Amino acid sequence: MIDALLGILLCQLIGEVISRGLRLPVPGPVVGMLLLFAILRWRGGPPPQLSTTAHGLLTHLPLLFVPAGVGVIVHIPLLIREGLPLFAAIIVSTTITLLVTGLTVHRLYRRK
Protein backbone atom coordinates (compact mmCIF):
# COMPACT_ATOMS: atom_id res chain seq x y z
CA MET A 1 0.00 0.00 0.00
CA ILE A 2 2.83 2.41 0.84
CA ASP A 3 4.49 1.73 -2.53
CA ALA A 4 1.28 2.51 -4.40
CA LEU A 5 0.69 5.68 -2.39
CA LEU A 6 4.27 6.78 -3.02
CA GLY A 7 3.76 6.16 -6.75
CA ILE A 8 0.64 8.34 -6.79
CA LEU A 9 2.38 11.11 -4.84
CA LEU A 10 5.47 10.86 -7.05
CA CYS A 11 3.32 11.38 -10.16
CA GLN A 12 1.75 14.41 -8.48
CA LEU A 13 5.18 15.80 -7.57
CA ILE A 14 6.52 15.29 -11.09
CA GLY A 15 3.38 16.94 -12.46
CA GLU A 16 3.92 19.92 -10.17
CA VAL A 17 7.56 20.24 -11.26
CA ILE A 18 6.56 20.05 -14.94
CA SER A 19 3.72 22.54 -14.50
CA ARG A 20 5.83 25.08 -12.66
CA GLY A 21 8.97 24.49 -14.72
CA LEU A 22 7.18 24.98 -18.03
CA ARG A 23 4.84 27.63 -16.58
CA LEU A 24 1.79 25.73 -17.76
CA PRO A 25 -1.67 27.14 -17.09
CA VAL A 26 -2.65 23.68 -15.82
CA PRO A 27 -2.29 22.78 -12.12
CA GLY A 28 0.50 20.34 -11.24
CA PRO A 29 -1.82 17.66 -9.83
CA VAL A 30 -3.71 17.59 -13.15
CA VAL A 31 -0.45 17.08 -15.04
CA GLY A 32 0.48 14.38 -12.51
CA MET A 33 -2.87 12.67 -12.99
CA LEU A 34 -2.35 12.66 -16.77
CA LEU A 35 1.13 11.25 -16.22
CA LEU A 36 -0.26 8.50 -13.98
CA PHE A 37 -2.95 7.73 -16.56
CA ALA A 38 -0.33 7.48 -19.34
CA ILE A 39 1.84 5.17 -17.23
CA LEU A 40 -1.11 2.92 -16.39
CA ARG A 41 -2.20 2.77 -20.05
CA TRP A 42 1.36 1.91 -21.08
CA ARG A 43 1.56 -0.86 -18.45
CA GLY A 44 -1.82 -2.28 -19.43
CA GLY A 45 -3.74 -1.19 -16.36
CA PRO A 46 -3.19 -0.68 -12.67
CA PRO A 47 -1.53 -3.34 -10.54
CA PRO A 48 -3.79 -4.85 -7.83
CA GLN A 49 -1.96 -3.00 -5.05
CA LEU A 50 -2.60 0.37 -6.72
CA SER A 51 -6.27 -0.50 -7.25
CA THR A 52 -6.65 -1.34 -3.57
CA THR A 53 -4.93 1.89 -2.51
CA ALA A 54 -6.98 4.00 -4.92
CA HIS A 55 -10.19 2.41 -3.67
CA GLY A 56 -9.20 3.24 -0.10
CA LEU A 57 -8.50 6.85 -1.04
CA LEU A 58 -11.78 7.17 -2.95
CA THR A 59 -13.67 5.82 0.05
CA HIS A 60 -12.52 8.85 2.05
CA LEU A 61 -12.81 11.38 -0.79
CA PRO A 62 -15.64 13.38 0.83
CA LEU A 63 -13.28 14.33 3.66
CA LEU A 64 -11.14 16.21 1.15
CA PHE A 65 -14.04 18.58 0.45
CA VAL A 66 -14.22 19.80 4.07
CA PRO A 67 -11.38 22.37 3.70
CA ALA A 68 -12.98 23.72 0.53
CA GLY A 69 -16.32 24.05 2.31
CA VAL A 70 -14.68 25.89 5.20
CA GLY A 71 -12.94 28.17 2.69
CA VAL A 72 -16.29 29.02 1.13
CA ILE A 73 -17.76 29.91 4.53
CA VAL A 74 -14.77 32.13 5.35
CA HIS A 75 -15.27 34.10 2.12
CA ILE A 76 -19.04 34.65 2.34
CA PRO A 77 -18.74 38.47 2.05
CA LEU A 78 -16.79 38.04 -1.18
CA LEU A 79 -19.38 35.57 -2.46
CA ILE A 80 -22.18 38.02 -1.69
CA ARG A 81 -20.33 40.82 -3.47
CA GLU A 82 -19.35 38.72 -6.52
CA GLY A 83 -22.23 36.23 -6.44
CA LEU A 84 -23.91 37.15 -9.73
CA PRO A 85 -20.76 36.87 -11.91
CA LEU A 86 -19.83 33.61 -10.17
CA PHE A 87 -23.33 32.21 -10.67
CA ALA A 88 -23.27 33.22 -14.35
CA ALA A 89 -19.84 31.62 -14.83
CA ILE A 90 -21.01 28.39 -13.21
CA ILE A 91 -24.17 28.23 -15.35
CA VAL A 92 -22.34 29.03 -18.61
CA SER A 93 -19.43 26.64 -17.96
CA THR A 94 -21.77 23.83 -16.90
CA THR A 95 -23.91 24.32 -20.01
CA ILE A 96 -20.84 24.29 -22.28
CA THR A 97 -19.51 21.17 -20.55
CA LEU A 98 -22.83 19.35 -20.97
CA LEU A 99 -23.06 20.32 -24.64
CA VAL A 100 -19.49 19.28 -25.45
CA THR A 101 -19.88 16.01 -23.55
CA GLY A 102 -23.18 15.25 -25.27
CA LEU A 103 -21.79 15.99 -28.73
CA THR A 104 -18.67 13.93 -28.05
CA VAL A 105 -20.65 10.92 -26.85
CA HIS A 106 -23.06 11.26 -29.78
CA ARG A 107 -20.19 11.27 -32.29
CA LEU A 108 -18.45 8.36 -30.60
CA TYR A 109 -21.64 6.28 -30.69
CA ARG A 110 -22.14 7.11 -34.37
CA ARG A 111 -18.67 5.75 -35.20
CA LYS A 112 -19.61 2.30 -33.90
mmCIF file of N, CA and C in Angstrom:
data_model
loop_
_atom_site.group_PDB
_atom_site.id
_atom_site.type_symbol
_atom_site.label_atom_id
_atom_site.label_comp_id
_atom_site.label_asym_id
_atom_site.label_seq_id
_atom_site.Cartn_x
_atom_site.Cartn_y
_atom_site.Cartn_z
ATOM 1 N N MET A 1 0.816 -1.190 0.000
ATOM 2 C CA MET A 1 0.000 0.000 0.000
ATOM 3 C C MET A 1 0.864 1.262 0.000
ATOM 4 N N ILE A 2 1.940 1.243 0.776
ATOM 5 C CA ILE A 2 2.826 2.407 0.837
ATOM 6 C C ILE A 2 3.463 2.652 -0.528
ATOM 7 N N ASP A 3 3.880 1.579 -1.215
ATOM 8 C CA ASP A 3 4.494 1.731 -2.534
ATOM 9 C C ASP A 3 3.527 2.385 -3.516
ATOM 10 N N ALA A 4 2.274 1.952 -3.484
ATOM 11 C CA ALA A 4 1.278 2.509 -4.398
ATOM 12 C C ALA A 4 1.012 3.978 -4.077
ATOM 13 N N LEU A 5 0.915 4.299 -2.800
ATOM 14 C CA LEU A 5 0.686 5.681 -2.395
ATOM 15 C C LEU A 5 1.870 6.559 -2.782
ATOM 16 N N LEU A 6 3.075 6.039 -2.607
ATOM 17 C CA LEU A 6 4.266 6.782 -3.020
ATOM 18 C C LEU A 6 4.276 7.001 -4.533
ATOM 19 N N GLY A 7 3.831 6.009 -5.297
ATOM 20 C CA GLY A 7 3.757 6.160 -6.751
ATOM 21 C C GLY A 7 2.788 7.256 -7.158
ATOM 22 N N ILE A 8 1.632 7.294 -6.499
ATOM 23 C CA ILE A 8 0.642 8.336 -6.791
ATOM 24 C C ILE A 8 1.206 9.712 -6.444
ATOM 25 N N LEU A 9 1.812 9.825 -5.262
ATOM 26 C CA LEU A 9 2.376 11.106 -4.839
ATOM 27 C C LEU A 9 3.562 11.523 -5.702
ATOM 28 N N LEU A 10 4.341 10.553 -6.167
ATOM 29 C CA LEU A 10 5.465 10.863 -7.047
ATOM 30 C C LEU A 10 4.967 11.433 -8.374
ATOM 31 N N CYS A 11 3.904 10.843 -8.916
ATOM 32 C CA CYS A 11 3.322 11.380 -10.156
ATOM 33 C C CYS A 11 2.826 12.803 -9.936
ATOM 34 N N GLN A 12 2.224 13.059 -8.777
ATOM 35 C CA GLN A 12 1.749 14.407 -8.480
ATOM 36 C C GLN A 12 2.926 15.375 -8.361
ATOM 37 N N LEU A 13 3.998 14.950 -7.713
ATOM 38 C CA LEU A 13 5.179 15.800 -7.570
ATOM 39 C C LEU A 13 5.803 16.104 -8.926
ATOM 40 N N ILE A 14 5.955 15.088 -9.756
ATOM 41 C CA ILE A 14 6.522 15.294 -11.092
ATOM 42 C C ILE A 14 5.622 16.227 -11.901
ATOM 43 N N GLY A 15 4.312 16.050 -11.774
ATOM 44 C CA GLY A 15 3.378 16.942 -12.459
ATOM 45 C C GLY A 15 3.533 18.381 -11.999
ATOM 46 N N GLU A 16 3.733 18.568 -10.705
ATOM 47 C CA GLU A 16 3.921 19.921 -10.166
ATOM 48 C C GLU A 16 5.212 20.539 -10.696
ATOM 49 N N VAL A 17 6.279 19.746 -10.738
ATOM 50 C CA VAL A 17 7.559 20.240 -11.256
ATOM 51 C C VAL A 17 7.423 20.618 -12.731
ATOM 52 N N ILE A 18 6.758 19.765 -13.508
ATOM 53 C CA ILE A 18 6.563 20.050 -14.936
ATOM 54 C C ILE A 18 5.717 21.307 -15.113
ATOM 55 N N SER A 19 4.624 21.403 -14.370
ATOM 56 C CA SER A 19 3.718 22.540 -14.502
ATOM 57 C C SER A 19 4.410 23.853 -14.152
ATOM 58 N N ARG A 20 5.139 23.849 -13.058
ATOM 59 C CA ARG A 20 5.833 25.081 -12.660
ATOM 60 C C ARG A 20 7.036 25.365 -13.548
ATOM 61 N N GLY A 21 7.779 24.309 -13.899
ATOM 62 C CA GLY A 21 8.972 24.489 -14.718
ATOM 63 C C GLY A 21 8.664 25.015 -16.108
ATOM 64 N N LEU A 22 7.572 24.535 -16.692
ATOM 65 C CA LEU A 22 7.183 24.983 -18.033
ATOM 66 C C LEU A 22 6.169 26.125 -17.994
ATOM 67 N N ARG A 23 5.818 26.559 -16.784
ATOM 68 C CA ARG A 23 4.838 27.633 -16.579
ATOM 69 C C ARG A 23 3.529 27.351 -17.313
ATOM 70 N N LEU A 24 3.041 26.136 -17.121
ATOM 71 C CA LEU A 24 1.795 25.726 -17.760
ATOM 72 C C LEU A 24 0.604 26.337 -17.028
ATOM 73 N N PRO A 25 -0.475 26.618 -17.756
ATOM 74 C CA PRO A 25 -1.671 27.144 -17.094
ATOM 75 C C PRO A 25 -2.508 26.041 -16.439
ATOM 76 N N VAL A 26 -1.953 24.838 -16.380
ATOM 77 C CA VAL A 26 -2.647 23.680 -15.817
ATOM 78 C C VAL A 26 -2.024 23.365 -14.459
ATOM 79 N N PRO A 27 -2.847 23.110 -13.434
ATOM 80 C CA PRO A 27 -2.286 22.778 -12.116
ATOM 81 C C PRO A 27 -1.427 21.515 -12.153
ATOM 82 N N GLY A 28 -0.410 21.483 -11.315
ATOM 83 C CA GLY A 28 0.497 20.344 -11.239
ATOM 84 C C GLY A 28 -0.184 19.013 -10.988
ATOM 85 N N PRO A 29 -1.153 18.945 -10.060
ATOM 86 C CA PRO A 29 -1.823 17.664 -9.834
ATOM 87 C C PRO A 29 -2.558 17.133 -11.066
ATOM 88 N N VAL A 30 -3.048 18.033 -11.911
ATOM 89 C CA VAL A 30 -3.711 17.588 -13.146
ATOM 90 C C VAL A 30 -2.679 16.985 -14.095
ATOM 91 N N VAL A 31 -1.526 17.627 -14.210
ATOM 92 C CA VAL A 31 -0.450 17.079 -15.044
ATOM 93 C C VAL A 31 -0.004 15.735 -14.480
ATOM 94 N N GLY A 32 0.103 15.644 -13.153
ATOM 95 C CA GLY A 32 0.477 14.384 -12.513
ATOM 96 C C GLY A 32 -0.541 13.287 -12.759
ATOM 97 N N MET A 33 -1.825 13.652 -12.740
ATOM 98 C CA MET A 33 -2.875 12.670 -12.993
ATOM 99 C C MET A 33 -2.795 12.168 -14.439
ATOM 100 N N LEU A 34 -2.520 13.077 -15.368
ATOM 101 C CA LEU A 34 -2.355 12.657 -16.765
ATOM 102 C C LEU A 34 -1.131 11.761 -16.922
ATOM 103 N N LEU A 35 -0.072 12.080 -16.199
ATOM 104 C CA LEU A 35 1.129 11.247 -16.223
ATOM 105 C C LEU A 35 0.829 9.856 -15.672
ATOM 106 N N LEU A 36 0.116 9.789 -14.556
ATOM 107 C CA LEU A 36 -0.265 8.500 -13.976
ATOM 108 C C LEU A 36 -1.141 7.710 -14.946
ATOM 109 N N PHE A 37 -2.086 8.390 -15.585
ATOM 110 C CA PHE A 37 -2.953 7.729 -16.562
ATOM 111 C C PHE A 37 -2.128 7.154 -17.713
ATOM 112 N N ALA A 38 -1.175 7.943 -18.230
ATOM 113 C CA ALA A 38 -0.334 7.477 -19.338
ATOM 114 C C ALA A 38 0.495 6.261 -18.921
ATOM 115 N N ILE A 39 1.042 6.297 -17.724
ATOM 116 C CA ILE A 39 1.841 5.167 -17.233
ATOM 117 C C ILE A 39 0.979 3.915 -17.111
ATOM 118 N N LEU A 40 -0.222 4.081 -16.562
ATOM 119 C CA LEU A 40 -1.109 2.921 -16.389
ATOM 120 C C LEU A 40 -1.573 2.369 -17.730
ATOM 121 N N ARG A 41 -1.819 3.241 -18.706
ATOM 122 C CA ARG A 41 -2.198 2.767 -20.046
ATOM 123 C C ARG A 41 -1.033 2.006 -20.685
ATOM 124 N N TRP A 42 0.178 2.527 -20.507
ATOM 125 C CA TRP A 42 1.360 1.908 -21.084
ATOM 126 C C TRP A 42 1.616 0.536 -20.457
ATOM 127 N N ARG A 43 1.336 0.412 -19.155
ATOM 128 C CA ARG A 43 1.564 -0.859 -18.454
ATOM 129 C C ARG A 43 0.404 -1.833 -18.609
ATOM 130 N N GLY A 44 -0.688 -1.392 -19.224
ATOM 131 C CA GLY A 44 -1.821 -2.281 -19.435
ATOM 132 C C GLY A 44 -2.829 -2.286 -18.303
ATOM 133 N N GLY A 45 -2.787 -1.291 -17.453
ATOM 134 C CA GLY A 45 -3.744 -1.194 -16.356
ATOM 135 C C GLY A 45 -3.043 -1.119 -15.018
ATOM 136 N N PRO A 46 -3.807 -0.827 -13.991
ATOM 137 C CA PRO A 46 -3.194 -0.681 -12.668
ATOM 138 C C PRO A 46 -2.893 -2.031 -12.031
ATOM 139 N N PRO A 47 -1.792 -2.112 -11.297
ATOM 140 C CA PRO A 47 -1.535 -3.336 -10.535
ATOM 141 C C PRO A 47 -2.553 -3.447 -9.396
ATOM 142 N N PRO A 48 -2.784 -4.661 -8.894
ATOM 143 C CA PRO A 48 -3.786 -4.848 -7.831
ATOM 144 C C PRO A 48 -3.543 -3.976 -6.598
ATOM 145 N N GLN A 49 -2.282 -3.802 -6.240
ATOM 146 C CA GLN A 49 -1.959 -3.004 -5.053
ATOM 147 C C GLN A 49 -2.391 -1.544 -5.243
ATOM 148 N N LEU A 50 -2.195 -1.010 -6.447
ATOM 149 C CA LEU A 50 -2.604 0.365 -6.724
ATOM 150 C C LEU A 50 -4.126 0.486 -6.723
ATOM 151 N N SER A 51 -4.805 -0.509 -7.252
ATOM 152 C CA SER A 51 -6.274 -0.498 -7.249
ATOM 153 C C SER A 51 -6.814 -0.484 -5.827
ATOM 154 N N THR A 52 -6.221 -1.288 -4.966
ATOM 155 C CA THR A 52 -6.651 -1.337 -3.565
ATOM 156 C C THR A 52 -6.417 0.004 -2.878
ATOM 157 N N THR A 53 -5.251 0.592 -3.111
ATOM 158 C CA THR A 53 -4.931 1.886 -2.508
ATOM 159 C C THR A 53 -5.861 2.972 -3.025
ATOM 160 N N ALA A 54 -6.093 2.994 -4.329
ATOM 161 C CA ALA A 54 -6.979 4.002 -4.918
ATOM 162 C C ALA A 54 -8.396 3.862 -4.379
ATOM 163 N N HIS A 55 -8.855 2.627 -4.218
ATOM 164 C CA HIS A 55 -10.193 2.414 -3.668
ATOM 165 C C HIS A 55 -10.273 2.954 -2.239
ATOM 166 N N GLY A 56 -9.230 2.714 -1.463
ATOM 167 C CA GLY A 56 -9.201 3.240 -0.097
ATOM 168 C C GLY A 56 -9.224 4.760 -0.062
ATOM 169 N N LEU A 57 -8.493 5.392 -0.980
ATOM 170 C CA LEU A 57 -8.499 6.854 -1.043
ATOM 171 C C LEU A 57 -9.863 7.380 -1.478
ATOM 172 N N LEU A 58 -10.467 6.729 -2.456
ATOM 173 C CA LEU A 58 -11.775 7.172 -2.946
ATOM 174 C C LEU A 58 -12.867 7.000 -1.897
ATOM 175 N N THR A 59 -12.703 6.024 -1.020
ATOM 176 C CA THR A 59 -13.671 5.822 0.052
ATOM 177 C C THR A 59 -13.733 7.046 0.965
ATOM 178 N N HIS A 60 -12.597 7.695 1.156
ATOM 179 C CA HIS A 60 -12.518 8.852 2.055
ATOM 180 C C HIS A 60 -12.497 10.179 1.296
ATOM 181 N N LEU A 61 -12.835 10.165 0.024
ATOM 182 C CA LEU A 61 -12.809 11.376 -0.795
ATOM 183 C C LEU A 61 -13.662 12.514 -0.231
ATOM 184 N N PRO A 62 -14.849 12.253 0.304
ATOM 185 C CA PRO A 62 -15.645 13.378 0.834
ATOM 186 C C PRO A 62 -14.926 14.196 1.906
ATOM 187 N N LEU A 63 -14.022 13.577 2.644
ATOM 188 C CA LEU A 63 -13.279 14.326 3.664
ATOM 189 C C LEU A 63 -12.411 15.418 3.049
ATOM 190 N N LEU A 64 -11.996 15.221 1.806
ATOM 191 C CA LEU A 64 -11.142 16.208 1.153
ATOM 192 C C LEU A 64 -11.909 17.469 0.772
ATOM 193 N N PHE A 65 -13.239 17.409 0.783
ATOM 194 C CA PHE A 65 -14.038 18.584 0.450
ATOM 195 C C PHE A 65 -14.298 19.472 1.663
ATOM 196 N N VAL A 66 -13.991 19.006 2.856
ATOM 197 C CA VAL A 66 -14.220 19.796 4.068
ATOM 198 C C VAL A 66 -13.416 21.097 4.044
ATOM 199 N N PRO A 67 -12.107 21.087 3.741
ATOM 200 C CA PRO A 67 -11.380 22.367 3.704
ATOM 201 C C PRO A 67 -11.948 23.340 2.672
ATOM 202 N N ALA A 68 -12.388 22.834 1.536
ATOM 203 C CA ALA A 68 -12.978 23.719 0.528
ATOM 204 C C ALA A 68 -14.273 24.331 1.047
ATOM 205 N N GLY A 69 -15.072 23.534 1.735
ATOM 206 C CA GLY A 69 -16.317 24.048 2.312
ATOM 207 C C GLY A 69 -16.061 25.115 3.363
ATOM 208 N N VAL A 70 -15.054 24.900 4.191
ATOM 209 C CA VAL A 70 -14.684 25.893 5.201
ATOM 210 C C VAL A 70 -14.189 27.163 4.516
ATOM 211 N N GLY A 71 -13.425 27.004 3.444
ATOM 212 C CA GLY A 71 -12.944 28.165 2.693
ATOM 213 C C GLY A 71 -14.079 28.988 2.119
ATOM 214 N N VAL A 72 -15.125 28.313 1.661
ATOM 215 C CA VAL A 72 -16.291 29.023 1.129
ATOM 216 C C VAL A 72 -16.960 29.825 2.240
ATOM 217 N N ILE A 73 -17.101 29.226 3.413
ATOM 218 C CA ILE A 73 -17.755 29.911 4.531
ATOM 219 C C ILE A 73 -16.944 31.130 4.970
ATOM 220 N N VAL A 74 -15.627 31.016 4.944
ATOM 221 C CA VAL A 74 -14.769 32.127 5.349
ATOM 222 C C VAL A 74 -14.925 33.313 4.398
ATOM 223 N N HIS A 75 -15.199 33.044 3.129
ATOM 224 C CA HIS A 75 -15.271 34.102 2.118
ATOM 225 C C HIS A 75 -16.699 34.469 1.736
ATOM 226 N N ILE A 76 -17.638 34.331 2.648
ATOM 227 C CA ILE A 76 -19.039 34.653 2.341
ATOM 228 C C ILE A 76 -19.215 36.114 1.909
ATOM 229 N N PRO A 77 -18.568 37.094 2.538
ATOM 230 C CA PRO A 77 -18.742 38.474 2.051
ATOM 231 C C PRO A 77 -18.312 38.642 0.588
ATOM 232 N N LEU A 78 -17.231 37.984 0.212
ATOM 233 C CA LEU A 78 -16.789 38.037 -1.179
ATOM 234 C C LEU A 78 -17.809 37.373 -2.094
ATOM 235 N N LEU A 79 -18.368 36.258 -1.660
ATOM 236 C CA LEU A 79 -19.377 35.567 -2.464
ATOM 237 C C LEU A 79 -20.630 36.415 -2.631
ATOM 238 N N ILE A 80 -21.015 37.135 -1.588
ATOM 239 C CA ILE A 80 -22.180 38.015 -1.693
ATOM 240 C C ILE A 80 -21.895 39.143 -2.683
ATOM 241 N N ARG A 81 -20.708 39.706 -2.602
ATOM 242 C CA ARG A 81 -20.329 40.819 -3.474
ATOM 243 C C ARG A 81 -20.192 40.380 -4.927
ATOM 244 N N GLU A 82 -19.621 39.206 -5.159
ATOM 245 C CA GLU A 82 -19.349 38.725 -6.518
ATOM 246 C C GLU A 82 -20.243 37.556 -6.910
ATOM 247 N N GLY A 83 -21.360 37.391 -6.236
ATOM 248 C CA GLY A 83 -22.230 36.235 -6.444
ATOM 249 C C GLY A 83 -22.795 36.109 -7.842
ATOM 250 N N LEU A 84 -23.286 37.219 -8.408
ATOM 251 C CA LEU A 84 -23.909 37.150 -9.730
ATOM 252 C C LEU A 84 -22.919 36.729 -10.820
ATOM 253 N N PRO A 85 -21.723 37.344 -10.897
ATOM 254 C CA PRO A 85 -20.765 36.871 -11.912
ATOM 255 C C PRO A 85 -20.350 35.409 -11.706
ATOM 256 N N LEU A 86 -20.183 35.008 -10.442
ATOM 257 C CA LEU A 86 -19.830 33.611 -10.168
ATOM 258 C C LEU A 86 -20.944 32.671 -10.604
ATOM 259 N N PHE A 87 -22.179 33.023 -10.280
ATOM 260 C CA PHE A 87 -23.326 32.206 -10.667
ATOM 261 C C PHE A 87 -23.418 32.104 -12.188
ATOM 262 N N ALA A 88 -23.222 33.227 -12.879
ATOM 263 C CA ALA A 88 -23.267 33.219 -14.346
ATOM 264 C C ALA A 88 -22.158 32.339 -14.918
ATOM 265 N N ALA A 89 -20.955 32.441 -14.348
ATOM 266 C CA ALA A 89 -19.838 31.624 -14.831
ATOM 267 C C ALA A 89 -20.109 30.144 -14.615
ATOM 268 N N ILE A 90 -20.697 29.800 -13.488
ATOM 269 C CA ILE A 90 -21.015 28.393 -13.205
ATOM 270 C C ILE A 90 -22.057 27.876 -14.184
ATOM 271 N N ILE A 91 -23.106 28.653 -14.430
ATOM 272 C CA ILE A 91 -24.166 28.231 -15.350
ATOM 273 C C ILE A 91 -23.623 28.083 -16.768
ATOM 274 N N VAL A 92 -22.867 29.074 -17.237
ATOM 275 C CA VAL A 92 -22.337 29.027 -18.609
ATOM 276 C C VAL A 92 -21.353 27.870 -18.770
ATOM 277 N N SER A 93 -20.423 27.710 -17.828
ATOM 278 C CA SER A 93 -19.429 26.639 -17.964
ATOM 279 C C SER A 93 -20.073 25.260 -17.860
ATOM 280 N N THR A 94 -21.069 25.114 -17.006
ATOM 281 C CA THR A 94 -21.768 23.828 -16.900
ATOM 282 C C THR A 94 -22.518 23.515 -18.184
ATOM 283 N N THR A 95 -23.178 24.514 -18.756
ATOM 284 C CA THR A 95 -23.906 24.323 -20.013
ATOM 285 C C THR A 95 -22.954 23.926 -21.137
ATOM 286 N N ILE A 96 -21.832 24.615 -21.239
ATOM 287 C CA ILE A 96 -20.845 24.288 -22.280
ATOM 288 C C ILE A 96 -20.313 22.874 -22.077
ATOM 289 N N THR A 97 -20.014 22.513 -20.838
ATOM 290 C CA THR A 97 -19.513 21.166 -20.547
ATOM 291 C C THR A 97 -20.520 20.101 -20.944
ATOM 292 N N LEU A 98 -21.787 20.313 -20.606
ATOM 293 C CA LEU A 98 -22.828 19.345 -20.969
ATOM 294 C C LEU A 98 -22.978 19.227 -22.482
ATOM 295 N N LEU A 99 -22.937 20.353 -23.182
ATOM 296 C CA LEU A 99 -23.063 20.318 -24.643
ATOM 297 C C LEU A 99 -21.886 19.593 -25.292
ATOM 298 N N VAL A 100 -20.677 19.925 -24.869
ATOM 299 C CA VAL A 100 -19.490 19.281 -25.451
ATOM 300 C C VAL A 100 -19.484 17.790 -25.140
ATOM 301 N N THR A 101 -19.830 17.428 -23.917
ATOM 302 C CA THR A 101 -19.882 16.012 -23.549
ATOM 303 C C THR A 101 -20.932 15.280 -24.365
ATOM 304 N N GLY A 102 -22.115 15.869 -24.485
ATOM 305 C CA GLY A 102 -23.185 15.245 -25.268
ATOM 306 C C GLY A 102 -22.801 15.064 -26.723
ATOM 307 N N LEU A 103 -22.214 16.093 -27.327
ATOM 308 C CA LEU A 103 -21.795 15.990 -28.730
ATOM 309 C C LEU A 103 -20.690 14.954 -28.906
ATOM 310 N N THR A 104 -19.757 14.910 -27.970
ATOM 311 C CA THR A 104 -18.670 13.931 -28.054
ATOM 312 C C THR A 104 -19.204 12.513 -27.962
ATOM 313 N N VAL A 105 -20.073 12.258 -27.003
ATOM 314 C CA VAL A 105 -20.652 10.921 -26.850
ATOM 315 C C VAL A 105 -21.475 10.557 -28.078
ATOM 316 N N HIS A 106 -22.241 11.514 -28.591
ATOM 317 C CA HIS A 106 -23.060 11.262 -29.782
ATOM 318 C C HIS A 106 -22.177 10.862 -30.971
ATOM 319 N N ARG A 107 -21.092 11.594 -31.174
ATOM 320 C CA ARG A 107 -20.189 11.274 -32.295
ATOM 321 C C ARG A 107 -19.482 9.941 -32.092
ATOM 322 N N LEU A 108 -19.105 9.639 -30.862
ATOM 323 C CA LEU A 108 -18.446 8.360 -30.598
ATOM 324 C C LEU A 108 -19.397 7.192 -30.832
ATOM 325 N N TYR A 109 -20.661 7.348 -30.454
ATOM 326 C CA TYR A 109 -21.638 6.278 -30.688
ATOM 327 C C TYR A 109 -21.942 6.118 -32.171
ATOM 328 N N ARG A 110 -21.899 7.206 -32.930
ATOM 329 C CA ARG A 110 -22.143 7.112 -34.374
ATOM 330 C C ARG A 110 -21.029 6.362 -35.089
ATOM 331 N N ARG A 111 -19.802 6.445 -34.571
ATOM 332 C CA ARG A 111 -18.672 5.753 -35.195
ATOM 333 C C ARG A 111 -18.813 4.246 -35.121
ATOM 334 N N LYS A 112 -19.470 3.749 -34.084
ATOM 335 C CA LYS A 112 -19.607 2.299 -33.901
ATOM 336 C C LYS A 112 -20.572 1.777 -34.855
#
